[in-house]
């Protein structure tokens, strides 16, 4: 993507080649300089080594789009929060009571930290129980458990604990609200549980994906900054920052906050917790999972462990990484590196992709961005028929010739909503809220296909097993 002429000059001294976007550091007029000048190191929006040049207006145009969208999201953070609050209040309140309170000018808010509070994502799929037809040890078990854990990660701590303990009959370990050094706030959530209270055989780490009204999470997704980390290759900067990249330091092997600064970084916190659990339970294996952004963090977690070679023993305790609707996380070199690490440590990596879901097709896999998927792709169509492929069809999503077929497929998914409960059983019935989202999905094909509900379905009734 970029050519450097040597030297230093940026703030990220831990890395020789990098390109970090800083949307907050310039005004909209500065976008013209970024678009028309190949010397991006002089742009207020870019932190890069001295002499960094990007030739080709298409490449710079993608940077401009990324910066512009991030700037818009920075200004919309509070409005998005309040819109989400109103919608979730409506969804978590009796309809008659909601409108009565609205008419009286009073709107008592439900407790977002209550075990009975359900997120926007949770209202698209209210199922909390594991599929009893999928037994422990069956070929579908890990995938089905991972999909439910990835979906559950969108809920608050009390709700997560209740489901894991009371419905799954497993041991809830901890919920993590982790710091992002670059955004200066806690933006990354994950939770951990194990299959048994004593002598566990399985420990699961589930990362939360992008919440619909969380501007910070969307900024992470749209931040196409990258870091070229020695043996790893180029890695998506937004995902690195969310996982716990330390500003100005990168990924030091050992890191502890000192003094009054006790802000927790996801990677280091989870690594240390797993190290302790695995040290005490020699038979325990690890699964890492996540949906959307959570899927990106799930595969990057063992990537950084591999980068820290001192933790190789932990990788050998990984049973697998299961991601759902995961975006691309790096370039071809990263993919080759991780393929070898997964092979050496006998780690399964299954990347589930449902039909026209747009997120696994981003960021672009083309000569402008060079992002590449790796691992085993389990692709399922809208009839939940699966196959193993190297790459999902229509790999970059935006293809004018596929627009009409995608819209027709979205119409089928909407039609399916009214009958799937009769076809597959009552637990697959879809409520009015999901049907509304599927209507929007007809206008924006691939949007509703990203919902965790379809990913839970394909792990339960899909024709393909890992």
Coordinates of N, CA, C and O in Angstrom, one line a residue, residues 66 70 73 180 183 187-188 210 214-225 236-243 293 296-297 363:
X66 N -12.2 6.5 4.7 CA -12.1 6.0 6.1 C -12.1 7.2 7.1 O -12.8 7.2 8.1
X70 N -15.0 8.2 9.9 CA -14.6 8.2 11.3 C -14.9 9.6 11.9 O -15.3 9.7 13.0
X73 N -18.6 9.8 12.5 CA -18.9 9.0 13.7 C -18.5 9.7 15.0 O -19.2 9.6 16.0
X180 N -9.1 1.0 25.4 CA -8.5 1.2 24.1 C -7.5 2.4 24.2 O -8.0 3.5 24.4
X183 N -8.3 5.3 21.6 CA -9.6 6.0 21.7 C -9.7 6.6 23.1 O -10.6 7.4 23.3
X187 N -13.5 0.3 25.3 CA -14.4 0.0 24.1 C -14.5 -1.5 23.8 O -15.3 -1.9 22.9
X188 N -13.7 -2.3 24.5 CA -13.7 -3.8 24.1 C -14.2 -4.6 25.2 O -13.8 -4.6 26.3
X210 N -19.6 -5.6 17.0 CA -20.0 -4.2 16.9 C -21.4 -4.0 17.3 O -22.3 -4.5 16.6
X214 N -23.1 1.9 18.8 CA -21.8 2.3 19.4 C -20.8 2.9 18.4 O -20.2 2.2 17.6
X215 N -20.7 4.2 18.4 CA -19.8 4.9 17.4 C -18.4 4.4 17.6 O -17.7 4.3 16.6
X216 N -17.9 4.2 18.8 CA -16.5 3.8 19.0 C -16.2 2.4 18.3 O -15.2 2.3 17.7
X217 N -17.2 1.5 18.4 CA -17.0 0.2 17.7 C -17.0 0.4 16.2 O -16.2 -0.3 15.5
X218 N -17.9 1.2 15.7 CA -17.9 1.5 14.2 C -16.6 2.1 13.8 O -16.1 1.8 12.7
X219 N -16.0 3.0 14.6 CA -14.8 3.7 14.2 C -13.7 2.6 14.2 O -12.8 2.6 13.3
X220 N -13.7 1.7 15.1 CA -12.7 0.6 15.1 C -12.8 -0.2 13.7 O -11.8 -0.5 13.1
X221 N -14.0 -0.5 13.3 CA -14.2 -1.3 12.1 C -13.7 -0.5 10.9 O -13.1 -1.1 9.9
X222 N -14.0 0.8 10.8 CA -13.7 1.6 9.7 C -12.3 2.2 9.6 O -11.8 2.8 8.6
X223 N -11.5 1.9 10.7 CA -10.1 2.4 10.8 C -9.2 1.5 10.0 O -8.9 0.4 10.5
X224 N -8.9 1.8 8.8 CA -8.0 0.9 8.0 C -6.5 1.3 8.1 O -5.7 1.0 7.2
X225 N -6.2 1.8 9.3 CA -4.8 1.9 9.6 C -4.2 0.5 9.6 O -4.9 -0.5 9.7
X236 N -4.6 -5.1 10.5 CA -5.6 -4.1 10.6 C -5.4 -3.3 11.9 O -5.5 -3.8 13.0
X237 N -5.2 -2.0 11.8 CA -4.9 -1.1 12.9 C -6.0 -1.0 13.9 O -5.8 -1.0 15.1
X238 N -7.2 -0.8 13.4 CA -8.4 -0.6 14.3 C -8.6 -1.8 15.2 O -8.9 -1.7 16.4
X239 N -8.4 -3.0 14.6 CA -8.6 -4.2 15.4 C -7.5 -4.4 16.4 O -7.7 -4.9 17.6
X240 N -6.2 -4.1 16.0 CA -5.1 -4.1 16.9 C -5.3 -3.2 18.1 O -5.1 -3.6 19.3
X241 N -5.8 -2.0 17.9 CA -6.0 -1.1 19.0 C -7.1 -1.6 19.9 O -7.0 -1.4 21.1
X242 N -8.2 -2.2 19.4 CA -9.2 -2.7 20.2 C -8.8 -3.9 21.1 O -9.2 -4.0 22.2
X243 N -7.8 -4.7 20.5 CA -7.3 -5.8 21.3 C -6.4 -5.4 22.4 O -6.3 -6.2 23.4
X293 N -16.8 -7.8 14.6 CA -15.6 -7.3 15.2 C -15.1 -8.3 16.2 O -13.8 -8.5 16.3
X296 N -12.9 -10.8 14.6 CA -11.6 -10.3 14.2 C -10.7 -10.4 15.5 O -9.5 -10.8 15.4
X297 N -11.2 -10.0 16.6 CA -10.4 -10.0 17.8 C -10.1 -11.4 18.2 O -9.0 -11.7 18.8
X363 N -12.4 -5.5 5.1 CA -12.1 -4.5 4.0 C -11.7 -5.2 2.7 O -11.5 -6.5 2.7

